[in-house]
Coordinates of C-alpha atoms in Angstrom, one line a residue:
Chain A
M1 CA 0.4 0.1 -0.1
A2 CA 1.6 3.1 -1.1
P3 CA 2.3 5.5 2.3
Q4 CA -0.1 8.1 1.3
N5 CA -3.0 5.5 1.9
E6 CA -1.5 4.6 5.2
L7 CA -4.1 5.0 8.5
R8 CA -3.4 8.0 10.2
R9 CA -4.1 8.8 14.0
N10 CA -7.1 8.1 15.0
E11 CA -8.8 7.5 11.9
V12 CA -11.4 4.2 11.8
A13 CA -11.0 1.7 9.2
V14 CA -13.9 -1.1 9.2
A15 CA -13.7 -5.2 8.2
W16 CA -15.5 -4.6 5.0
A17 CA -16.1 -7.2 2.4
N18 CA -15.6 -5.2 -0.7
H19 CA -17.9 -7.2 -3.0
V20 CA -19.4 -5.9 -6.7
D21 CA -22.8 -5.2 -6.4
A22 CA -22.5 -3.8 -9.7
G23 CA -19.5 -2.9 -12.4
L24 CA -18.3 0.6 -13.9
A25 CA -16.6 1.0 -17.3
F26 CA -14.5 3.4 -17.6
I27 CA -15.1 5.7 -20.9
G28 CA -12.3 8.0 -20.9
V29 CA -9.4 9.3 -19.7
I30 CA -9.0 13.3 -17.8
R31 CA -5.6 14.8 -18.0
T32 CA -4.9 17.8 -15.3
P33 CA -1.1 19.1 -14.8
W34 CA -1.4 17.0 -10.9
A35 CA 0.7 13.9 -11.1
T36 CA 0.4 13.0 -7.9
R37 CA -2.7 13.5 -5.2
A38 CA -0.6 16.0 -2.7
E39 CA -0.4 18.4 -5.9
C40 CA -4.6 18.1 -6.3
P41 CA -6.2 21.5 -5.3
H42 CA -8.7 20.3 -2.4
H43 CA -11.9 21.4 -4.5
G44 CA -11.9 22.7 -8.4
D45 CA -11.2 26.2 -9.2
P46 CA -13.6 28.0 -12.0
E47 CA -10.1 29.8 -12.7
G48 CA -8.0 26.9 -12.8
P49 CA -6.2 25.5 -15.4
V50 CA -7.6 24.4 -18.4
C51 CA -7.5 20.0 -18.5
R52 CA -8.7 17.5 -20.7
I53 CA -11.5 15.2 -21.1
E54 CA -10.3 12.5 -23.7
V55 CA -13.6 10.7 -24.7
D56 CA -13.2 6.9 -26.1
A57 CA -15.0 5.6 -28.6
P58 CA -18.1 4.1 -28.6
W59 CA -19.0 7.0 -26.2
D60 CA -17.5 10.0 -28.2
A61 CA -21.0 9.6 -30.0
A62 CA -22.8 11.0 -27.1
L63 CA -21.3 14.5 -26.8
D64 CA -22.9 15.9 -29.9
G65 CA -24.5 19.3 -29.0
I66 CA -22.2 19.2 -26.2
E67 CA -20.8 22.5 -27.2
T68 CA -23.8 24.5 -26.3
I69 CA -23.9 23.8 -22.7
E70 CA -21.2 25.6 -20.8
R71 CA -21.1 23.7 -17.5
L72 CA -21.4 20.2 -16.9
E73 CA -21.1 17.6 -14.3
V74 CA -17.9 15.4 -14.9
F75 CA -18.1 12.0 -13.1
Y76 CA -15.0 10.0 -12.5
W77 CA -13.2 7.4 -10.5
L78 CA -11.3 8.2 -7.5
H79 CA -8.8 5.4 -8.8
E80 CA -6.4 5.4 -5.6
A81 CA -8.3 5.8 -2.5
R82 CA -8.9 3.5 -0.1
R83 CA -12.3 2.6 1.2
D84 CA -12.8 1.5 4.1
L85 CA -12.9 4.1 6.2
V86 CA -15.6 5.7 8.5
R87 CA -13.7 8.2 10.3
Q88 CA -11.0 9.8 8.7
S89 CA -8.1 13.1 9.5
P90 CA -8.1 14.9 6.7
G91 CA -5.4 17.3 8.2
G92 CA -3.8 14.2 9.7
N93 CA -3.8 16.1 12.9
G94 CA -5.7 13.5 14.8
L95 CA -9.1 15.3 14.3
T96 CA -11.4 13.3 12.6
K97 CA -14.6 13.3 11.0
A98 CA -17.2 11.1 9.8
T99 CA -16.6 10.2 6.1
F100 CA -20.5 11.2 4.9
T101 CA -19.8 14.5 6.2
I102 CA -16.6 15.3 4.3
R103 CA -16.3 15.5 0.5
S104 CA -12.5 13.4 0.6
P105 CA -11.5 11.0 -2.2
V106 CA -12.2 8.4 0.9
R107 CA -15.0 6.8 0.5
P108 CA -16.7 3.5 0.5
N109 CA -17.5 3.8 -3.8
P110 CA -15.0 6.6 -4.6
I111 CA -16.8 8.4 -7.2
G112 CA -15.7 12.1 -7.6
T113 CA -17.2 14.9 -9.1
S114 CA -16.8 18.6 -10.4
I115 CA -18.9 21.1 -12.1
V116 CA -16.8 22.2 -14.7
T117 CA -17.0 24.9 -17.5
L118 CA -16.5 24.5 -21.3
V119 CA -14.0 25.6 -22.9
A120 CA -13.4 24.5 -26.3
R121 CA -14.1 20.5 -27.8
E122 CA -11.9 19.0 -30.5
G123 CA -14.1 15.8 -31.4
P124 CA -13.4 13.2 -28.7
V125 CA -11.8 16.1 -26.2
L126 CA -13.3 18.4 -24.0
H127 CA -10.9 21.4 -22.9
V128 CA -12.4 22.3 -19.0
R129 CA -11.5 24.4 -16.1
G130 CA -12.8 23.3 -12.7
L131 CA -11.4 19.7 -12.3
D132 CA -9.4 18.5 -9.5
C133 CA -8.1 15.1 -9.7
V134 CA -4.7 13.8 -10.2
D135 CA -3.8 12.9 -14.1
C136 CA -4.7 10.1 -15.8
T137 CA -8.5 9.4 -13.5
P138 CA -10.7 7.4 -15.4
L139 CA -13.7 8.9 -16.6
L140 CA -17.1 7.6 -15.7
D141 CA -19.9 10.3 -17.1
L142 CA -20.4 13.6 -18.6
K143 CA -23.8 15.8 -17.6
P144 CA -25.1 19.2 -17.7
D145 CA -25.2 20.9 -14.8
R146 CA -28.3 20.8 -12.9
S147 CA -28.4 24.9 -12.9
H148 CA -28.7 24.6 -16.8
F149 CA -32.2 23.2 -16.7
R150 CA -32.9 25.9 -14.1
A151 CA -32.2 28.5 -16.1
D152 CA -34.3 27.1 -18.8
P153 CA -38.3 27.2 -17.4
S154 CA -39.3 25.2 -20.6
R155 CA -37.6 22.2 -18.9
Chain B
M1 CA -35.9 -6.6 -21.0
A2 CA -38.6 -4.8 -19.7
P3 CA -40.6 -2.8 -21.8
Q4 CA -39.6 0.4 -20.4
N5 CA -36.2 -0.6 -21.9
E6 CA -37.2 -1.2 -25.7
L7 CA -35.2 1.3 -27.6
R8 CA -37.2 4.2 -29.2
R9 CA -37.4 5.4 -32.1
N10 CA -34.1 7.1 -33.8
E11 CA -32.7 6.3 -30.4
V12 CA -29.2 4.7 -30.8
A13 CA -27.3 2.2 -29.1
V14 CA -23.8 1.2 -29.6
A15 CA -22.4 -2.5 -29.5
W16 CA -19.9 -2.3 -26.0
A17 CA -18.8 -4.8 -24.1
N18 CA -20.3 -3.8 -20.9
H19 CA -16.7 -4.6 -19.1
V20 CA -16.1 -3.9 -15.3
D21 CA -12.8 -1.8 -14.9
A22 CA -14.3 -1.2 -11.3
G23 CA -16.7 -2.7 -8.8
L24 CA -19.4 -0.9 -6.8
A25 CA -20.7 -1.9 -3.3
F26 CA -24.0 -1.2 -2.0
I27 CA -24.0 0.7 1.2
G28 CA -27.8 0.8 1.7
V29 CA -31.0 1.3 0.6
I30 CA -33.7 4.4 -0.9
R31 CA -36.8 3.9 0.4
T32 CA -39.4 6.6 -2.2
P33 CA -43.4 6.7 -2.2
W34 CA -42.1 5.8 -6.2
A35 CA -43.2 1.8 -6.9
T36 CA -41.9 2.1 -10.9
R37 CA -40.2 4.8 -13.1
A38 CA -43.0 6.1 -14.8
E39 CA -43.7 7.5 -11.6
C40 CA -41.1 9.2 -10.5
P41 CA -40.3 13.0 -10.9
H42 CA -38.1 14.2 -13.8
H43 CA -35.8 16.3 -11.1
G44 CA -35.8 16.1 -7.5
D45 CA -38.1 18.7 -6.0
P46 CA -36.9 20.3 -2.7
E47 CA -40.6 20.6 -2.0
G48 CA -41.2 16.8 -2.7
P49 CA -42.3 14.4 -0.2
V50 CA -40.2 12.9 2.6
C51 CA -37.7 9.7 1.5
R52 CA -36.2 7.5 3.7
I53 CA -32.2 6.7 3.3
E54 CA -31.3 3.2 4.9
V55 CA -27.9 2.9 5.2
D56 CA -26.5 -0.4 6.0
A57 CA -23.6 -1.7 9.0
P58 CA -20.6 -0.7 9.2
W59 CA -21.3 2.9 6.9
D60 CA -24.0 4.0 9.4
A61 CA -20.8 4.7 11.4
A62 CA -20.0 7.2 8.9
L63 CA -22.5 9.1 9.5
D64 CA -22.3 10.8 13.1
G65 CA -22.6 14.6 12.5
I66 CA -24.4 14.7 9.5
E67 CA -27.4 16.1 11.0
T68 CA -25.5 19.4 11.5
I69 CA -25.2 19.6 7.6
E70 CA -29.2 20.6 5.5
R71 CA -28.2 19.9 2.4
L72 CA -27.0 16.6 1.1
E73 CA -25.6 15.1 -2.2
V74 CA -26.9 11.5 -2.9
F75 CA -25.1 9.3 -5.0
Y76 CA -27.4 6.1 -6.4
W77 CA -27.4 3.2 -8.5
L78 CA -30.2 3.6 -11.4
H79 CA -30.2 -0.1 -11.5
E80 CA -33.0 -0.4 -13.9
A81 CA -31.4 1.3 -16.5
R82 CA -29.8 0.5 -20.0
R83 CA -26.3 1.4 -20.5
D84 CA -25.8 1.3 -24.2
L85 CA -27.6 4.5 -25.5
V86 CA -25.9 7.1 -27.4
R87 CA -28.9 9.4 -29.1
Q88 CA -31.8 8.8 -26.6
S89 CA -35.2 10.2 -27.3
P90 CA -37.0 10.9 -23.5
G91 CA -40.2 11.8 -24.8
G92 CA -40.3 9.0 -27.2
N93 CA -41.1 11.5 -30.5
G94 CA -38.4 10.4 -32.2
L95 CA -36.2 13.5 -31.2
T96 CA -33.2 12.4 -29.9
K97 CA -30.2 13.8 -28.0
A98 CA -26.9 12.7 -27.5
T99 CA -26.8 11.3 -23.8
F100 CA -23.9 14.0 -22.4
T101 CA -26.6 15.9 -23.2
I102 CA -28.9 15.1 -20.9
R103 CA -29.5 14.0 -17.3
S104 CA -31.0 10.7 -18.1
P105 CA -30.5 7.8 -16.2
V106 CA -29.7 5.8 -18.9
R107 CA -25.7 6.7 -19.2
P108 CA -23.0 4.1 -19.6
N109 CA -22.6 4.2 -16.0
P110 CA -26.1 4.8 -14.4
I111 CA -25.1 7.0 -11.4
G112 CA -27.6 8.9 -10.1
T113 CA -26.9 12.0 -8.0
S114 CA -30.1 14.2 -5.9
I115 CA -29.6 17.3 -3.6
V116 CA -31.4 16.4 -0.7
T117 CA -32.5 18.9 2.2
L118 CA -32.0 16.8 5.6
V119 CA -35.4 16.7 7.5
A120 CA -33.9 14.4 10.3
R121 CA -31.9 11.3 11.5
E122 CA -33.0 8.7 13.5
G123 CA -29.8 6.1 13.5
P124 CA -28.9 4.7 10.5
V125 CA -31.9 6.4 8.2
L126 CA -31.9 9.9 6.9
H127 CA -35.8 11.5 6.1
V128 CA -35.5 14.0 3.0
R129 CA -36.6 15.7 0.6
G130 CA -35.9 16.2 -3.3
L131 CA -35.4 13.0 -4.4
D132 CA -36.4 11.5 -7.7
C133 CA -36.0 7.9 -8.1
V134 CA -37.5 4.6 -8.0
D135 CA -38.3 2.7 -4.3
C136 CA -35.8 0.5 -3.3
T137 CA -32.7 2.3 -5.1
P138 CA -29.5 1.0 -4.1
L139 CA -27.2 3.6 -2.4
L140 CA -23.6 4.2 -3.5
D141 CA -23.0 7.3 -1.3
L142 CA -23.7 10.8 0.9
K143 CA -21.4 13.7 0.8
P144 CA -22.4 17.4 1.9
D145 CA -23.4 19.2 -0.9
R146 CA -20.8 21.9 -2.6
S147 CA -23.1 24.8 -1.0
H148 CA -21.8 23.7 2.9
F149 CA -18.2 24.4 1.7
R150 CA -18.9 27.5 0.2
A151 CA -21.1 28.8 2.7
D152 CA -18.6 28.4 5.5
P153 CA -15.3 30.1 4.8
S154 CA -13.3 28.9 6.7
R155 CA -12.9 25.7 4.9

């Protein structure tokens, strides 16, 4: 296990059979400037660097018309996170919080989401601002942000 | 395949090996008044009915302190949705949209999210408003909504 995944002071892990009830399929990859988790920002910044979302075939066909949507919700798999902590210490200082009261990557099902601004599309590649994940994070899904529908009362 | 999952006019399915790159474990269940997908609202309504989120052990231990968080993001598995459509016709009228331009449950990785208001907690059960999913939907995760951190400049 990598040092970044060692248990910190007062953290509580559960003995948990990590069973598989449903399967995820990666549909692309996210390219960011952050090579390690330690370098990643804690939250996505709308003014942050432009990152690339590369969508694999055949799912590039599901992007048609996405150019008109300014804000997208990106779903990705936090593949480096451990999954067995019920209490964790994000600051590593012995103070812990229950897992469901924070947005840490460490969770039973480590699905990350970010709200991003679409800067440009080049075929199967989206250029976006607002991500916070490590380079080469697997892509799970893309959705218009909820604000896209709230702004349009006809939906 | 259930009739609700039949291909509608002009919808486009892809031949896609539904491989498993990562596994999800269900950590509880969501109880709502809607027995079928046809009865579900299209979006969660903050004034909608109170629904129950039942968290299984050992993950109930990850709820400590959640009472202080008014708005939560709930992650769930849309277990009835097909996963192979790149274009779909939500209205069933022959007009189609690309999958990543809508928030339909039909997607390569059918993960649903709702922003809910926490009404009460009774041990491992949360009572919330704002859900839109069918009764007995499997629970994947709970996070404080992003607004929880934006409202607190110390985070």
